[in-house]
Amino acid sequence: MSTAHASRELAQFAAQLRYDAIPAPVVERTVNLYVDWLGSGLAGKGARPVDSIARFARQAGGVGGAAEVLIDRAGASAYFAAMVNAAASHFVEQDDVHNGSVLHPATVVFPVVLALAQAHGASGRDVITAAVAGYEVGIRAGEFMGRSHYKVFHTTGTVGTLAAAAAAGRLLRLDPERMLHAFGSAGTQASGLWEFLRDAADSKQLHTAMAAANGLMAAQLAADGFRGATHILEGPQGMAAGMSTDADPARLLDRLGTRWATLETSFKYHAACRHTHPAADALLAVIGEHGLELADIAQVVAHVHQGAIDVLGNVVVPQTVHQAKFNMGTVLGIVAQRGYAGVNEFEDGYSRPEIAAFRDKVRMVLDEEIDAAYPARWIGKVSVTTTGGRVLHGRVDEPKGDPGNTLSRDEISAKFLRLAAFSGAAGPEEARAMLAHAWELPDQPVVGSVFAARIAA
Amino acid sequence: MSTAHASRELAQFAAQLRYDAIPAPVVERTVNLYVDWLGSGLAGKGARPVDSIARFARQAGGVGGAAEVLIDRAGASAYFAAMVNAAASHFVEQDDVHNGSVLHPATVVFPVVLALAQAHGASGRDVITAAVAGYEVGIRAGEFMGRSHYKVFHTTGTVGTLAAAAAAGRLLRLDPERMLHAFGSAGTQASGLWEFLRDAADSKQLHTAMAAANGLMAAQLAADGFRGATHILEGPQGMAAGMSTDADPARLLDRLGTRWATLETSFKYHAACRHTHPAADALLAVIGEHGLELADIAQVVAHVHQGAIDVLGNVVVPQTVHQAKFNMGTVLGIVAQRGYAGVNEFEDGYSRPEIAAFRDKVRMVLDEEIDAAYPARWIGKVSVTTTGGRVLHGRVDEPKGDPGNTLSRDEISAKFLRLAAFSGAAGPEEARAMLAHAWELPDQPVVGSVFAARIAA
């Protein structure tokens, strides 16, 4: 039945995954991804769309409960805590991404896992196991749905629901049959369209909020005996049938249990849409090699894959900080001026006149080599024409944060502290104590408050 | 800008619709649809999938609030009351349907409108106005998405989210701009796949529950300033781009304000999938004309449209009462034996040996005339071969419940009482008092409890 019923095999894998069976490097990476995510969650404090979702949750009944809302430390049901934290952790565009699936796993997996762990008194190892289940399922489902899906759908919204359900189902200890039903209830709720991007609308946060909340709901319903479609991914009226023209069933079970897709996940170094990072790093390479400054640059051609054009092509003149993170010209301008495009650089930089002027010097061009390598590899190439008329070429094969060029724990810690300070979600000392506590995840017998660490510290 | 920005015009219509501008026959029909829906909501009491969703809602924080959960009379937030009542009112397959859009409007519109009205102290006229906004928007959006959409997607789940958002937005008195944002946040959450049907899974209730809940959420978020995509229906990465290959933009604004699509909505007479009704009524015509009984029938060919094959073709041997309602052979067997396929007839009839045997005598055949007329008209044709070898033909041009063959208020009342008795959601006297109260909707200055009527009566 190996290829006959992929959804069932995937469900069985997620349900039966044991901590002891996860290789040590995968555990270590998962802890890194957790700490990285926690920083992104804190960074969402004060963001208008996130505040709206939090207000909605309170009004709808999400007051009180053992799960924590990161942006205001309120107690909530696991459902609403997952919803708000998933909205928060996707806001500053610093959460992780898996290249091959173009899925942001952390922002839909960890909100669910943390909220359920807090509600059910689960251990740090339970969190890690459940998160890995979510990553492995979600990434394969994203790869399965293919490039045609991503052209219209925000995969983290659609497939993210399945990742969340797998993680939630593992934490709730669903048996394989109920895990399969959780997949069915999650997949039939898969949604999220890119249309919002050309309006600078707030849907990106809604997508992650509801992917997490719906995935958690699907698992809780399954625990209660609620039945879902058993072939939700591959069936003739399932997700691929409705939302993909190039789905590849072979990807669903690709080396399940031996290939750890979790390890392939990239950290985001710049606080911008991941599609800008390869070009940004390639530009940094040129600037570093030739000692250029912003004013030295007359023109930049960013050689990109089609997916970058599909997503970034929508934003011509960014109206908000968030939209600016989806504008190639703005990102390259900030990088050229500041050497790094982080949350602070965007906040006080995106609307500066010299950045707006630089924007018009940048254009994207489809590159065959890059497009053929994508999405497995995200190659960056730029051609820079200087004001003096020189044409300089830059290239990176793995942008900073990719698996072969990953962030160290020190770099992740520094990023965490930067994000906590950016939003003011935690003071400097408190943030350091939270960070130390978060690194201890594998040794926590019960995952309690992520903030309580400051008392113990 | 008439055709330039259809979503905006539709949003403006929904936001600015006034009670006084709604023709009297539309008001009258809307009250009929409301009473018809209320009966379906009560009928969902005791259904396992509905109970699961209600338990989830309580666990997630839905305890207490001014909105009523019909199946257990608990108070809840508008969000959770809408979620549970939408699940409940779609369960027995007696809620209304609009032929041209193949949308079930009541089960996603009225749960939202009633819950918000109870939470905000709105009047009966507010309810009617908001409901008409939901019907007019939802039906046009469903027609717009086309037949290709319905082949894979459960339109009541997908487009239902927009219908719910329009209704909720009108009740919350959103201005046109915010209504447009509500559409964006609703449409980007549009989901619901037919895949569940071949497994007798519970997703149909989940689809309506979440269409209502997500639509309400979209409107509440918009009231709070949350922004959505402004071209969510027709944009290049919107609903049609992702989930339809035959979307027709002309349908979105089709005679908006002069054509009242609400009036075109059909009541369900039989408690089965609407795709079975034309053939069921055609068979009843043959049986009536020729005085046949179940045992006289050797074979039935149901001449149908492709949509019926797409949906009903999934169910070969029904495993549950609910799945039996999607099996043409079972429905025709019950109709042949009992003269009517209502909730009680299904409950004690679907698994009888003679009905199971009859099932194998029925087959569906695609009919060109019927398929060409669909979905605007749902023609029924059957060819019946008797055990004596005669071949008899039956035809109905408008199945019972269709606009030209609608249910009278007496018939709607009888159906309401039958459904309340079926589930035991209200005793006989109480149900009569609730019914009398429900008919008074246009005169209610404040819509309170639908149950409190029994005290006043």
PDB file of N, CA and C in Angstrom, chain B residues 354-404:
ATOM      1  N   GLU B 354     -34.773  -4.301   1.453  1.00  0.00           N
ATOM      2  CA  GLU B 354     -35.443  -4.036   0.175  1.00  0.00           C
ATOM      3  C   GLU B 354     -34.946  -2.723  -0.450  1.00  0.00           C
ATOM      4  N   ILE B 355     -34.523  -1.787   0.400  1.00  0.00           N
ATOM      5  CA  ILE B 355     -33.971  -0.535  -0.142  1.00  0.00           C
ATOM      6  C   ILE B 355     -32.557  -0.792  -0.683  1.00  0.00           C
ATOM      7  N   ALA B 356     -31.798  -1.577   0.059  1.00  0.00           N
ATOM      8  CA  ALA B 356     -30.447  -1.931  -0.423  1.00  0.00           C
ATOM      9  C   ALA B 356     -30.536  -2.670  -1.756  1.00  0.00           C
ATOM     10  N   ALA B 357     -31.530  -3.566  -1.866  1.00  0.00           N
ATOM     11  CA  ALA B 357     -31.697  -4.309  -3.117  1.00  0.00           C
ATOM     12  C   ALA B 357     -32.122  -3.373  -4.250  1.00  0.00           C
ATOM     13  N   PHE B 358     -32.986  -2.421  -3.928  1.00  0.00           N
ATOM     14  CA  PHE B 358     -33.466  -1.476  -4.936  1.00  0.00           C
ATOM     15  C   PHE B 358     -32.332  -0.616  -5.482  1.00  0.00           C
ATOM     16  N   ARG B 359     -31.395  -0.305  -4.589  1.00  0.00           N
ATOM     17  CA  ARG B 359     -30.249   0.533  -4.945  1.00  0.00           C
ATOM     18  C   ARG B 359     -29.559   0.045  -6.215  1.00  0.00           C
ATOM     19  N   ASP B 360     -29.442  -1.268  -6.323  1.00  0.00           N
ATOM     20  CA  ASP B 360     -28.723  -1.833  -7.471  1.00  0.00           C
ATOM     21  C   ASP B 360     -29.534  -1.787  -8.755  1.00  0.00           C
ATOM     22  N   LYS B 361     -30.807  -1.426  -8.644  1.00  0.00           N
ATOM     23  CA  LYS B 361     -31.646  -1.339  -9.836  1.00  0.00           C
ATOM     24  C   LYS B 361     -31.603   0.072 -10.465  1.00  0.00           C
ATOM     25  N   VAL B 362     -30.884   0.961  -9.793  1.00  0.00           N
ATOM     26  CA  VAL B 362     -30.888   2.365 -10.216  1.00  0.00           C
ATOM     27  C   VAL B 362     -29.531   2.738 -10.791  1.00  0.00           C
ATOM     28  N   ARG B 363     -29.559   3.390 -11.943  1.00  0.00           N
ATOM     29  CA  ARG B 363     -28.291   3.963 -12.405  1.00  0.00           C
ATOM     30  C   ARG B 363     -28.528   5.372 -12.956  1.00  0.00           C
ATOM     31  N   MET B 364     -27.471   6.155 -12.896  1.00  0.00           N
ATOM     32  CA  MET B 364     -27.555   7.529 -13.403  1.00  0.00           C
ATOM     33  C   MET B 364     -26.949   7.590 -14.791  1.00  0.00           C
ATOM     34  N   VAL B 365     -27.588   8.349 -15.657  1.00  0.00           N
ATOM     35  CA  VAL B 365     -27.075   8.533 -17.010  1.00  0.00           C
ATOM     36  C   VAL B 365     -27.086  10.026 -17.322  1.00  0.00           C
ATOM     37  N   LEU B 366     -25.990  10.500 -17.849  1.00  0.00           N
ATOM     38  CA  LEU B 366     -25.905  11.911 -18.221  1.00  0.00           C
ATOM     39  C   LEU B 366     -26.911  12.218 -19.318  1.00  0.00           C
ATOM     40  N   ASP B 367     -27.663  13.314 -19.133  1.00  0.00           N
ATOM     41  CA  ASP B 367     -28.693  13.697 -20.108  1.00  0.00           C
ATOM     42  C   ASP B 367     -28.353  15.080 -20.661  1.00  0.00           C
ATOM     43  N   GLU B 368     -28.269  15.165 -21.961  1.00  0.00           N
ATOM     44  CA  GLU B 368     -27.826  16.417 -22.577  1.00  0.00           C
ATOM     45  C   GLU B 368     -28.745  17.593 -22.293  1.00  0.00           C
ATOM     46  N   GLU B 369     -30.045  17.353 -22.408  1.00  0.00           N
ATOM     47  CA  GLU B 369     -30.996  18.440 -22.190  1.00  0.00           C
ATOM     48  C   GLU B 369     -30.905  18.945 -20.739  1.00  0.00           C
ATOM     49  N   ILE B 370     -30.857  17.998 -19.829  1.00  0.00           N
ATOM     50  CA  ILE B 370     -30.809  18.368 -18.410  1.00  0.00           C
ATOM     51  C   ILE B 370     -29.503  19.088 -18.087  1.00  0.00           C
ATOM     52  N   ASP B 371     -28.415  18.564 -18.635  1.00  0.00           N
ATOM     53  CA  ASP B 371     -27.108  19.156 -18.355  1.00  0.00           C
ATOM     54  C   ASP B 371     -26.996  20.569 -18.924  1.00  0.00           C
ATOM     55  N   ALA B 372     -27.624  20.774 -20.084  1.00  0.00           N
ATOM     56  CA  ALA B 372     -27.575  22.105 -20.698  1.00  0.00           C
ATOM     57  C   ALA B 372     -28.410  23.109 -19.900  1.00  0.00           C
ATOM     58  N   ALA B 373     -29.505  22.637 -19.332  1.00  0.00           N
ATOM     59  CA  ALA B 373     -30.376  23.525 -18.550  1.00  0.00           C
ATOM     60  C   ALA B 373     -29.785  23.851 -17.181  1.00  0.00           C
ATOM     61  N   TYR B 374     -28.984  22.940 -16.654  1.00  0.00           N
ATOM     62  CA  TYR B 374     -28.368  23.086 -15.338  1.00  0.00           C
ATOM     63  C   TYR B 374     -27.252  24.118 -15.379  1.00  0.00           C
ATOM     64  N   PRO B 375     -27.023  24.915 -14.325  1.00  0.00           N
ATOM     65  CA  PRO B 375     -27.723  24.884 -13.047  1.00  0.00           C
ATOM     66  C   PRO B 375     -28.933  25.818 -12.963  1.00  0.00           C
ATOM     67  N   ALA B 376     -29.240  26.555 -14.018  1.00  0.00           N
ATOM     68  CA  ALA B 376     -30.364  27.480 -13.919  1.00  0.00           C
ATOM     69  C   ALA B 376     -31.667  26.706 -13.631  1.00  0.00           C
ATOM     70  N   ARG B 377     -31.814  25.577 -14.291  1.00  0.00           N
ATOM     71  CA  ARG B 377     -33.007  24.748 -14.070  1.00  0.00           C
ATOM     72  C   ARG B 377     -32.586  23.322 -13.746  1.00  0.00           C
ATOM     73  N   TRP B 378     -33.294  22.718 -12.815  1.00  0.00           N
ATOM     74  CA  TRP B 378     -32.984  21.363 -12.381  1.00  0.00           C
ATOM     75  C   TRP B 378     -34.119  20.441 -12.842  1.00  0.00           C
ATOM     76  N   ILE B 379     -34.027  19.989 -14.073  1.00  0.00           N
ATOM     77  CA  ILE B 379     -35.068  19.136 -14.654  1.00  0.00           C
ATOM     78  C   ILE B 379     -34.871  17.703 -14.179  1.00  0.00           C
ATOM     79  N   GLY B 380     -35.995  17.021 -13.909  1.00  0.00           N
ATOM     80  CA  GLY B 380     -35.920  15.612 -13.514  1.00  0.00           C
ATOM     81  C   GLY B 380     -36.532  14.713 -14.574  1.00  0.00           C
ATOM     82  N   LYS B 381     -35.814  13.650 -14.933  1.00  0.00           N
ATOM     83  CA  LYS B 381     -36.358  12.657 -15.867  1.00  0.00           C
ATOM     84  C   LYS B 381     -35.957  11.271 -15.387  1.00  0.00           C
ATOM     85  N   VAL B 382     -36.910  10.342 -15.415  1.00  0.00           N
ATOM     86  CA  VAL B 382     -36.577   8.942 -15.128  1.00  0.00           C
ATOM     87  C   VAL B 382     -37.213   8.043 -16.182  1.00  0.00           C
ATOM     88  N   SER B 383     -36.563   6.915 -16.430  1.00  0.00           N
ATOM     89  CA  SER B 383     -37.146   5.836 -17.234  1.00  0.00           C
ATOM     90  C   SER B 383     -37.254   4.630 -16.319  1.00  0.00           C
ATOM     91  N   VAL B 384     -38.481   4.175 -16.136  1.00  0.00           N
ATOM     92  CA  VAL B 384     -38.740   3.079 -15.201  1.00  0.00           C
ATOM     93  C   VAL B 384     -39.132   1.832 -15.992  1.00  0.00           C
ATOM     94  N   THR B 385     -38.432   0.744 -15.739  1.00  0.00           N
ATOM     95  CA  THR B 385     -38.833  -0.545 -16.319  1.00  0.00           C
ATOM     96  C   THR B 385     -39.518  -1.348 -15.215  1.00  0.00           C
ATOM     97  N   THR B 386     -40.751  -1.776 -15.514  1.00  0.00           N
ATOM     98  CA  THR B 386     -41.477  -2.528 -14.488  1.00  0.00           C
ATOM     99  C   THR B 386     -41.089  -4.004 -14.561  1.00  0.00           C
ATOM    100  N   THR B 387     -41.437  -4.722 -13.514  1.00  0.00           N
ATOM    101  CA  THR B 387     -41.163  -6.168 -13.518  1.00  0.00           C
ATOM    102  C   THR B 387     -41.956  -6.844 -14.643  1.00  0.00           C
ATOM    103  N   GLY B 388     -43.033  -6.197 -15.058  1.00  0.00           N
ATOM    104  CA  GLY B 388     -43.816  -6.727 -16.178  1.00  0.00           C
ATOM    105  C   GLY B 388     -43.234  -6.367 -17.541  1.00  0.00           C
ATOM    106  N   GLY B 389     -42.155  -5.600 -17.548  1.00  0.00           N
ATOM    107  CA  GLY B 389     -41.479  -5.313 -18.804  1.00  0.00           C
ATOM    108  C   GLY B 389     -41.881  -4.009 -19.459  1.00  0.00           C
ATOM    109  N   ARG B 390     -42.824  -3.280 -18.832  1.00  0.00           N
ATOM    110  CA  ARG B 390     -43.189  -1.984 -19.407  1.00  0.00           C
ATOM    111  C   ARG B 390     -42.085  -0.967 -19.128  1.00  0.00           C
ATOM    112  N   VAL B 391     -41.930  -0.004 -20.039  1.00  0.00           N
ATOM    113  CA  VAL B 391     -40.977   1.088 -19.815  1.00  0.00           C
ATOM    114  C   VAL B 391     -41.770   2.390 -19.727  1.00  0.00           C
ATOM    115  N   LEU B 392     -41.683   3.064 -18.594  1.00  0.00           N
ATOM    116  CA  LEU B 392     -42.474   4.256 -18.319  1.00  0.00           C
ATOM    117  C   LEU B 392     -41.538   5.450 -18.117  1.00  0.00           C
ATOM    118  N   HIS B 393     -41.959   6.589 -18.612  1.00  0.00           N
ATOM    119  CA  HIS B 393     -41.119   7.784 -18.498  1.00  0.00           C
ATOM    120  C   HIS B 393     -41.787   8.841 -17.625  1.00  0.00           C
ATOM    121  N   GLY B 394     -41.010   9.458 -16.773  1.00  0.00           N
ATOM    122  CA  GLY B 394     -41.526  10.533 -15.925  1.00  0.00           C
ATOM    123  C   GLY B 394     -40.657  11.765 -16.042  1.00  0.00           C
ATOM    124  N   ARG B 395     -41.262  12.913 -15.843  1.00  0.00           N
ATOM    125  CA  ARG B 395     -40.521  14.161 -15.981  1.00  0.00           C
ATOM    126  C   ARG B 395     -41.120  15.228 -15.070  1.00  0.00           C
ATOM    127  N   VAL B 396     -40.252  15.989 -14.426  1.00  0.00           N
ATOM    128  CA  VAL B 396     -40.700  17.216 -13.756  1.00  0.00           C
ATOM    129  C   VAL B 396     -39.774  18.343 -14.197  1.00  0.00           C
ATOM    130  N   ASP B 397     -40.373  19.498 -14.418  1.00  0.00           N
ATOM    131  CA  ASP B 397     -39.546  20.635 -14.833  1.00  0.00           C
ATOM    132  C   ASP B 397     -39.109  21.483 -13.642  1.00  0.00           C
ATOM    133  N   GLU B 398     -39.884  21.420 -12.582  1.00  0.00           N
ATOM    134  CA  GLU B 398     -39.486  22.125 -11.357  1.00  0.00           C
ATOM    135  C   GLU B 398     -39.779  21.235 -10.162  1.00  0.00           C
ATOM    136  N   PRO B 399     -38.742  20.668  -9.571  1.00  0.00           N
ATOM    137  CA  PRO B 399     -38.995  19.814  -8.406  1.00  0.00           C
ATOM    138  C   PRO B 399     -39.661  20.604  -7.279  1.00  0.00           C
ATOM    139  N   LYS B 400     -40.374  19.898  -6.443  1.00  0.00           N
ATOM    140  CA  LYS B 400     -41.100  20.557  -5.356  1.00  0.00           C
ATOM    141  C   LYS B 400     -40.136  21.327  -4.475  1.00  0.00           C
ATOM    142  N   GLY B 401     -40.478  22.599  -4.227  1.00  0.00           N
ATOM    143  CA  GLY B 401     -39.611  23.460  -3.441  1.00  0.00           C
ATOM    144  C   GLY B 401     -38.936  24.529  -4.283  1.00  0.00           C
ATOM    145  N   ASP B 402     -38.844  24.277  -5.596  1.00  0.00           N
ATOM    146  CA  ASP B 402     -38.264  25.271  -6.507  1.00  0.00           C
ATOM    147  C   ASP B 402     -39.170  26.510  -6.572  1.00  0.00           C
ATOM    148  N   PRO B 403     -38.627  27.633  -7.011  1.00  0.00           N
ATOM    149  CA  PRO B 403     -39.398  28.891  -6.969  1.00  0.00           C
ATOM    150  C   PRO B 403     -40.780  28.802  -7.621  1.00  0.00           C
ATOM    151  N   GLY B 404     -40.884  28.086  -8.724  1.00  0.00           N
ATOM    152  CA  GLY B 404     -42.185  27.964  -9.381  1.00  0.00           C
ATOM    153  C   GLY B 404     -43.068  26.896  -8.776  1.00  0.00           C
TER     154      GLY B 404
END
